[in-house]
Amino acid sequence: KALDKLGASIDISIEKMQNKPHGAKAVILTAYSSEEKLEEVIKTIYSELTKISNKEPSVEELNNVKKSSINGFLALTENSGLLNSILTEAALTNNFDYINSTINNVKNILPADITLTARKYFIL
């Protein structure tokens, strides 16, 4: 919502750094904005990550994000290239219930998990 005010958007993805089941991964956050607003976008991203690390989202906020994430994940299966990526991940992790387990993992996220993850990984 904070980035909407700036006419900016972000894309978050995870890239495998190693081809083994529990290998290192990188979280990549890509921001799309006009060059004039780029500095403000970066400051806004840092500000929002700081807020997340200091205050748990409400259950309603988290449920909305969970629904959106699950719908987005399922939409990936409608694209042959992305479906291939999902199947490759399932094969690499030897988890052929990858789609269901991913959805269940998302459903089981608690508000405290969000804050703890932000504190652990988003060292600003």
PDB file of C-alpha atoms in Angstrom, residues 43-110:
ATOM      1  CA  LYS A  43      13.317   4.460   1.798  1.00  0.00           C
ATOM      2  CA  THR A  44       9.718   3.235   1.830  1.00  0.00           C
ATOM      3  CA  ILE A  45      10.797  -0.393   1.416  1.00  0.00           C
ATOM      4  CA  TYR A  46      13.246  -0.070   4.321  1.00  0.00           C
ATOM      5  CA  SER A  47      10.595   1.640   6.424  1.00  0.00           C
ATOM      6  CA  GLU A  48       8.014  -1.073   5.748  1.00  0.00           C
ATOM      7  CA  LEU A  49      10.492  -3.874   6.471  1.00  0.00           C
ATOM      8  CA  THR A  50      11.390  -2.161   9.743  1.00  0.00           C
ATOM      9  CA  LYS A  51       7.692  -1.931  10.671  1.00  0.00           C
ATOM     10  CA  ILE A  52       7.208  -5.625   9.878  1.00  0.00           C
ATOM     11  CA  SER A  53      10.153  -6.582  12.071  1.00  0.00           C
ATOM     12  CA  ASN A  54       8.754  -4.557  14.984  1.00  0.00           C
ATOM     13  CA  LYS A  55       5.018  -5.307  14.799  1.00  0.00           C
ATOM     14  CA  GLU A  56       3.142  -8.472  13.877  1.00  0.00           C
ATOM     15  CA  PRO A  57       0.534  -8.173  11.138  1.00  0.00           C
ATOM     16  CA  SER A  58      -3.074  -8.594  12.188  1.00  0.00           C
ATOM     17  CA  VAL A  59      -4.673 -11.971  11.589  1.00  0.00           C
ATOM     18  CA  GLU A  60      -6.900 -10.343   8.940  1.00  0.00           C
ATOM     19  CA  GLU A  61      -3.914  -8.823   7.117  1.00  0.00           C
ATOM     20  CA  LEU A  62      -2.056 -12.111   7.210  1.00  0.00           C
ATOM     21  CA  ASN A  63      -5.079 -14.073   5.977  1.00  0.00           C
ATOM     22  CA  ASN A  64      -5.457 -11.682   3.032  1.00  0.00           C
ATOM     23  CA  VAL A  65      -1.800 -12.154   2.113  1.00  0.00           C
ATOM     24  CA  LYS A  66      -2.104 -15.937   2.502  1.00  0.00           C
ATOM     25  CA  LYS A  67      -5.093 -16.048   0.129  1.00  0.00           C
ATOM     26  CA  SER A  68      -3.303 -13.875  -2.398  1.00  0.00           C
ATOM     27  CA  SER A  69      -0.125 -15.966  -2.154  1.00  0.00           C
ATOM     28  CA  ILE A  70      -1.953 -19.256  -2.580  1.00  0.00           C
ATOM     29  CA  ASN A  71      -3.934 -17.935  -5.558  1.00  0.00           C
ATOM     30  CA  GLY A  72      -0.739 -16.607  -7.121  1.00  0.00           C
ATOM     31  CA  PHE A  73       1.053 -19.898  -6.549  1.00  0.00           C
ATOM     32  CA  LEU A  74      -1.777 -21.871  -8.140  1.00  0.00           C
ATOM     33  CA  ALA A  75      -1.799 -19.474 -11.092  1.00  0.00           C
ATOM     34  CA  LEU A  76       1.831 -20.459 -11.732  1.00  0.00           C
ATOM     35  CA  THR A  77       0.635 -23.897 -12.751  1.00  0.00           C
ATOM     36  CA  GLU A  78      -1.207 -22.359 -15.703  1.00  0.00           C
ATOM     37  CA  ASN A  79       2.077 -21.287 -17.306  1.00  0.00           C
ATOM     38  CA  SER A  80       4.022 -24.171 -18.850  1.00  0.00           C
ATOM     39  CA  GLY A  81       7.437 -22.660 -18.094  1.00  0.00           C
ATOM     40  CA  LEU A  82       6.566 -21.964 -14.487  1.00  0.00           C
ATOM     41  CA  LEU A  83       4.916 -25.353 -14.100  1.00  0.00           C
ATOM     42  CA  ASN A  84       8.172 -26.885 -15.341  1.00  0.00           C
ATOM     43  CA  SER A  85       9.995 -24.947 -12.635  1.00  0.00           C
ATOM     44  CA  ILE A  86       7.594 -26.266  -9.976  1.00  0.00           C
ATOM     45  CA  LEU A  87       8.054 -29.828 -11.215  1.00  0.00           C
ATOM     46  CA  THR A  88      11.833 -29.386 -11.207  1.00  0.00           C
ATOM     47  CA  GLU A  89      11.691 -28.144  -7.612  1.00  0.00           C
ATOM     48  CA  ALA A  90       9.586 -31.175  -6.674  1.00  0.00           C
ATOM     49  CA  ALA A  91      12.115 -33.494  -8.300  1.00  0.00           C
ATOM     50  CA  LEU A  92      15.133 -31.780  -6.697  1.00  0.00           C
ATOM     51  CA  THR A  93      13.596 -31.934  -3.230  1.00  0.00           C
ATOM     52  CA  ASN A  94      12.097 -35.389  -3.777  1.00  0.00           C
ATOM     53  CA  ASN A  95       8.778 -33.880  -2.691  1.00  0.00           C
ATOM     54  CA  PHE A  96       6.187 -34.809  -5.270  1.00  0.00           C
ATOM     55  CA  ASP A  97       3.486 -33.324  -3.073  1.00  0.00           C
ATOM     56  CA  TYR A  98       5.249 -29.959  -3.532  1.00  0.00           C
ATOM     57  CA  ILE A  99       2.154 -27.955  -4.464  1.00  0.00           C
ATOM     58  CA  ASN A 100       0.058 -29.229  -1.554  1.00  0.00           C
ATOM     59  CA  SER A 101       2.902 -28.957   0.950  1.00  0.00           C
ATOM     60  CA  THR A 102       3.669 -25.401  -0.171  1.00  0.00           C
ATOM     61  CA  ILE A 103       0.018 -24.409   0.226  1.00  0.00           C
ATOM     62  CA  ASN A 104      -0.112 -26.049   3.666  1.00  0.00           C
ATOM     63  CA  ASN A 105       3.070 -24.234   4.687  1.00  0.00           C
ATOM     64  CA  VAL A 106       1.491 -20.914   3.708  1.00  0.00           C
ATOM     65  CA  LYS A 107      -1.722 -21.758   5.576  1.00  0.00           C
ATOM     66  CA  ASN A 108       0.275 -22.528   8.738  1.00  0.00           C
ATOM     67  CA  ILE A 109       2.142 -19.205   8.895  1.00  0.00           C
ATOM     68  CA  LEU A 110       1.424 -17.263  12.091  1.00  0.00           C
TER      69      LEU A 110
END
